[in-house]
């Protein structure tokens, strides 16, 4: 099977690149799946074994570090969010920056600054989600850790009660950062973990489903 992948130019254009004949068999994939789910060793051992199968069929796609779509996506680390599948993204399309809650912390601003100034991104997409674990926490979490280990964490929990309002706060943090060059295209969304659909959050407070746009547009 001849596979075509996209190569990155300095201008971010996309062009097909023939990476040669890459034949795979159903039995090889089946063996990889069986080995990856084996109960032998630790979970990390199993992940490393899975990588061995992945690397066996891997071919350098010839990409550089600049995302093709010039977008950075900031999202929660929740295991239910498959960002590439949910947003129709492919390898090399975007930068993904994830943490607990998908909140815009100083470190997220650091990553976005590098993303924009050094690697050419222009847009920022913020993705929170329903039923987030941070909605069940408070800053008491830090005090409980302090009681346990004798030292209070330097970081804030960034817990919230209203996911829509937290998205608005995140958008404001990005738009007002003095370190970012591009803040015109910053949009925030809530991903519904039960339906897989995005709902866009209006900074002014009027929220609409993200999928109401004309699909042919």
C-alpha positions as a Python dict, from the first residue, in 0.01 Angstrom:
ca = {
    (1, 'X'): (0, 0, 0),
    (2, 'X'): (137, 339, -94),
    (3, 'X'): (75, 595, 178),
    (4, 'X'): (63, 967, 115),
    (5, 'X'): (135, 1204, 404),
    (6, 'X'): (165, 1577, 424),
    (7, 'X'): (502, 1746, 431),
    (8, 'X'): (544, 2080, 603),
    (9, 'X'): (704, 2376, 435),
    (10, 'X'): (817, 2685, 620),
    (11, 'X'): (499, 2856, 501),
    (12, 'X'): (279, 2586, 645),
    (13, 'X'): (148, 2468, 307),
    (14, 'X'): (42, 2109, 266),
    (15, 'X'): (167, 1886, -13),
    (16, 'X'): (148, 1510, -66),
    (17, 'X'): (467, 1313, -14),
    (18, 'X'): (503, 953, -119),
    (19, 'X'): (674, 771, 167),
    (20, 'X'): (695, 442, -18),
    (21, 'X'): (538, 102, 9),
    (22, 'X'): (430, 30, 368),
    (23, 'X'): (267, -312, 386),
    (24, 'X'): (103, -430, 706),
    (25, 'X'): (-85, -748, 776),
    (26, 'X'): (-395, -817, 979),
    (27, 'X'): (-204, -1075, 1177),
    (28, 'X'): (65, -822, 1271),
    (29, 'X'): (-196, -576, 1396),
    (30, 'X'): (-375, -855, 1579),
    (31, 'X'): (-51, -961, 1749),
    (32, 'X'): (18, -602, 1847),
    (33, 'X'): (-326, -567, 1999),
    (34, 'X'): (-291, -890, 2194),
    (35, 'X'): (56, -800, 2318),
    (36, 'X'): (-49, -447, 2415),
    (37, 'X'): (-331, -579, 2630),
    (38, 'X'): (-124, -854, 2789),
    (39, 'X'): (-131, -858, 3167),
    (40, 'X'): (240, -938, 3188),
    (41, 'X'): (451, -665, 3349),
    (42, 'X'): (340, -314, 3445),
    (43, 'X'): (114, -94, 3235),
    (44, 'X'): (421, 99, 3120),
    (45, 'X'): (584, -230, 3015),
    (46, 'X'): (280, -296, 2796),
    (47, 'X'): (293, 52, 2647),
    (48, 'X'): (660, 4, 2561),
    (49, 'X'): (580, -328, 2392),
    (50, 'X'): (303, -158, 2194),
    (51, 'X'): (556, 102, 2078),
    (52, 'X'): (777, -175, 1943),
    (53, 'X'): (497, -279, 1706),
    (54, 'X'): (424, 85, 1620),
    (55, 'X'): (788, 156, 1537),
    (56, 'X'): (812, -153, 1315),
    (57, 'X'): (574, 10, 1062),
    (58, 'X'): (679, 370, 1125),
    (59, 'X'): (809, 591, 846),
    (60, 'X'): (941, 942, 893),
    (61, 'X'): (665, 1169, 754),
    (62, 'X'): (918, 1442, 678),
    (63, 'X'): (744, 1706, 887),
    (64, 'X'): (897, 1998, 1070),
    (65, 'X'): (774, 2129, 1405),
    (66, 'X'): (539, 2393, 1265),
    (67, 'X'): (171, 2291, 1281),
    (68, 'X'): (7, 2285, 937),
    (69, 'X'): (-313, 2451, 1057),
    (70, 'X'): (-129, 2708, 1269),
    (71, 'X'): (-351, 2640, 1569),
    (72, 'X'): (-281, 2553, 1931),
    (73, 'X'): (-547, 2359, 2123),
    (74, 'X'): (-555, 2390, 2503),
    (75, 'X'): (-762, 2113, 2659),
    (76, 'X'): (-820, 1907, 2970),
    (77, 'X'): (-612, 1593, 3022),
    (78, 'X'): (-932, 1389, 3074),
    (79, 'X'): (-895, 1041, 2922),
    (80, 'X'): (-1236, 1068, 2754),
    (81, 'X'): (-1119, 1344, 2518),
    (82, 'X'): (-970, 1214, 2194),
    (83, 'X'): (-887, 1556, 2055),
    (84, 'X'): (-760, 1448, 1716),
    (85, 'X'): (-1067, 1237, 1647),
    (86, 'X'): (-1312, 1490, 1792),
    (87, 'X'): (-1172, 1781, 1592),
    (88, 'X'): (-1083, 1599, 1270),
    (89, 'X'): (-712, 1659, 1321),
    (90, 'X'): (-423, 1465, 1173),
    (91, 'X'): (-60, 1427, 1272),
    (92, 'X'): (115, 1760, 1232),
    (93, 'X'): (-199, 1974, 1223),
    (94, 'X'): (-176, 2145, 1561),
    (95, 'X'): (-10, 2190, 1896),
    (96, 'X'): (-198, 2028, 2184),
    (97, 'X'): (-144, 2159, 2536),
    (98, 'X'): (-321, 1962, 2808),
    (99, 'X'): (-351, 1984, 3184),
    (100, 'X'): (-605, 1915, 3458),
    (101, 'X'): (-909, 2120, 3361),
    (102, 'X'): (-757, 2269, 3048),
    (103, 'X'): (-704, 2591, 3243),
    (104, 'X'): (-476, 2869, 3122),
    (105, 'X'): (-192, 2871, 3373),
    (106, 'X'): (145, 3048, 3352),
    (107, 'X'): (290, 2731, 3200),
    (108, 'X'): (18, 2721, 2934),
    (109, 'X'): (100, 3083, 2847),
    (110, 'X'): (465, 2976, 2825),
    (111, 'X'): (376, 2700, 2577),
    (112, 'X'): (147, 2927, 2374),
    (113, 'X'): (417, 3194, 2359),
    (114, 'X'): (666, 2944, 2218),
    (115, 'X'): (397, 2805, 1988),
    (116, 'X'): (326, 3148, 1839),
    (117, 'X'): (663, 3321, 1845),
    (118, 'X'): (886, 3029, 1750),
    (119, 'X'): (659, 2787, 1565),
    (120, 'X'): (413, 3000, 1374),
    (121, 'X'): (69, 2933, 1524),
    (122, 'X'): (-193, 3205, 1497),
    (123, 'X'): (-514, 3066, 1651),
    (124, 'X'): (-594, 2935, 2000),
    (125, 'X'): (-878, 2691, 2071),
    (126, 'X'): (-973, 2625, 2433),
    (127, 'X'): (-1161, 2303, 2516),
    (128, 'X'): (-1315, 2229, 2856),
    (129, 'X'): (-1567, 1948, 2902),
    (130, 'X'): (-1872, 1837, 3096),
    (131, 'X'): (-1840, 1634, 3415),
    (132, 'X'): (-1487, 1758, 3482),
    (133, 'X'): (-1307, 1634, 3791),
    (134, 'X'): (-1210, 1990, 3887),
    (135, 'X'): (-1575, 2063, 3956),
    (136, 'X'): (-1553, 1826, 4255),
    (137, 'X'): (-1241, 1983, 4406),
    (138, 'X'): (-1168, 2299, 4603),
    (139, 'X'): (-849, 2472, 4711),
    (140, 'X'): (-878, 2259, 5028),
    (141, 'X'): (-711, 1992, 4816),
    (142, 'X'): (-382, 2180, 4856),
    (143, 'X'): (-426, 2201, 5232),
    (144, 'X'): (-494, 1829, 5252),
    (145, 'X'): (-171, 1764, 5065),
    (146, 'X'): (11, 1997, 5300),
    (147, 'X'): (-123, 1806, 5600),
    (148, 'X'): (-4, 1481, 5444),
    (149, 'X'): (343, 1573, 5323),
    (150, 'X'): (427, 1880, 5530),
    (151, 'X'): (455, 2119, 5237),
    (152, 'X'): (185, 2312, 5055),
    (153, 'X'): (199, 2292, 4674),
    (154, 'X'): (302, 2615, 4505),
    (155, 'X'): (40, 2568, 4234),
    (156, 'X'): (-331, 2648, 4253),
    (157, 'X'): (-589, 2374, 4202),
    (158, 'X'): (-783, 2599, 3960),
    (159, 'X'): (-1108, 2430, 4064),
    (160, 'X'): (-1433, 2573, 3930),
    (161, 'X'): (-1808, 2534, 3967),
    (162, 'X'): (-1926, 2685, 3637),
    (163, 'X'): (-1750, 2535, 3335),
    (164, 'X'): (-1881, 2804, 3098),
    (165, 'X'): (-1746, 3083, 3317),
    (166, 'X'): (-1412, 2906, 3348),
    (167, 'X'): (-1385, 2892, 2969),
    (168, 'X'): (-1455, 3267, 2959),
    (169, 'X'): (-1182, 3326, 3215),
    (170, 'X'): (-941, 3116, 3011),
    (171, 'X'): (-1020, 3313, 2696),
    (172, 'X'): (-959, 3638, 2883),
    (173, 'X'): (-625, 3515, 3016),
    (174, 'X'): (-508, 3433, 2665),
    (175, 'X'): (-638, 3754, 2509),
    (176, 'X'): (-481, 3978, 2772),
    (177, 'X'): (-140, 3810, 2792),
    (178, 'X'): (134, 4056, 2695),
    (179, 'X'): (353, 3771, 2572),
    (180, 'X'): (128, 3646, 2292),
    (181, 'X'): (147, 3801, 1948),
    (182, 'X'): (-191, 3683, 1822),
    (183, 'X'): (-511, 3709, 2025),
    (184, 'X'): (-769, 3786, 1757),
    (185, 'X'): (-869, 3424, 1693),
    (186, 'X'): (-918, 3284, 2044),
    (187, 'X'): (-1232, 3073, 2091),
    (188, 'X'): (-1355, 2857, 2377),
    (189, 'X'): (-1572, 2544, 2382),
    (190, 'X'): (-1722, 2284, 2614),
    (191, 'X'): (-1705, 1925, 2493),
    (192, 'X'): (-1997, 1705, 2601),
    (193, 'X'): (-1849, 1371, 2708),
    (194, 'X'): (-2183, 1194, 2658),
    (195, 'X'): (-2257, 1316, 2302),
    (196, 'X'): (-1914, 1409, 2165),
    (197, 'X'): (-2042, 1750, 2058),
    (198, 'X'): (-1881, 2090, 2112),
    (199, 'X'): (-2068, 2390, 2245),
    (200, 'X'): (-1907, 2726, 2181),
    (201, 'X'): (-1882, 2973, 2468),
    (202, 'X'): (-1946, 3337, 2392),
    (203, 'X'): (-1720, 3565, 2598),
    (204, 'X'): (-2021, 3792, 2649),
    (205, 'X'): (-2229, 3509, 2796),
    (206, 'X'): (-2453, 3383, 2514),
    (207, 'X'): (-2356, 3026, 2429),
    (208, 'X'): (-2448, 2831, 2118),
    (209, 'X'): (-2378, 2479, 1989),
    (210, 'X'): (-2065, 2468, 1773),
    (211, 'X'): (-2228, 2236, 1519),
    (212, 'X'): (-2503, 2478, 1410),
    (213, 'X'): (-2283, 2613, 1133),
    (214, 'X'): (-2351, 2510, 774),
    (215, 'X'): (-2167, 2176, 732),
    (216, 'X'): (-2096, 2261, 370),
    (217, 'X'): (-1918, 2584, 463),
}
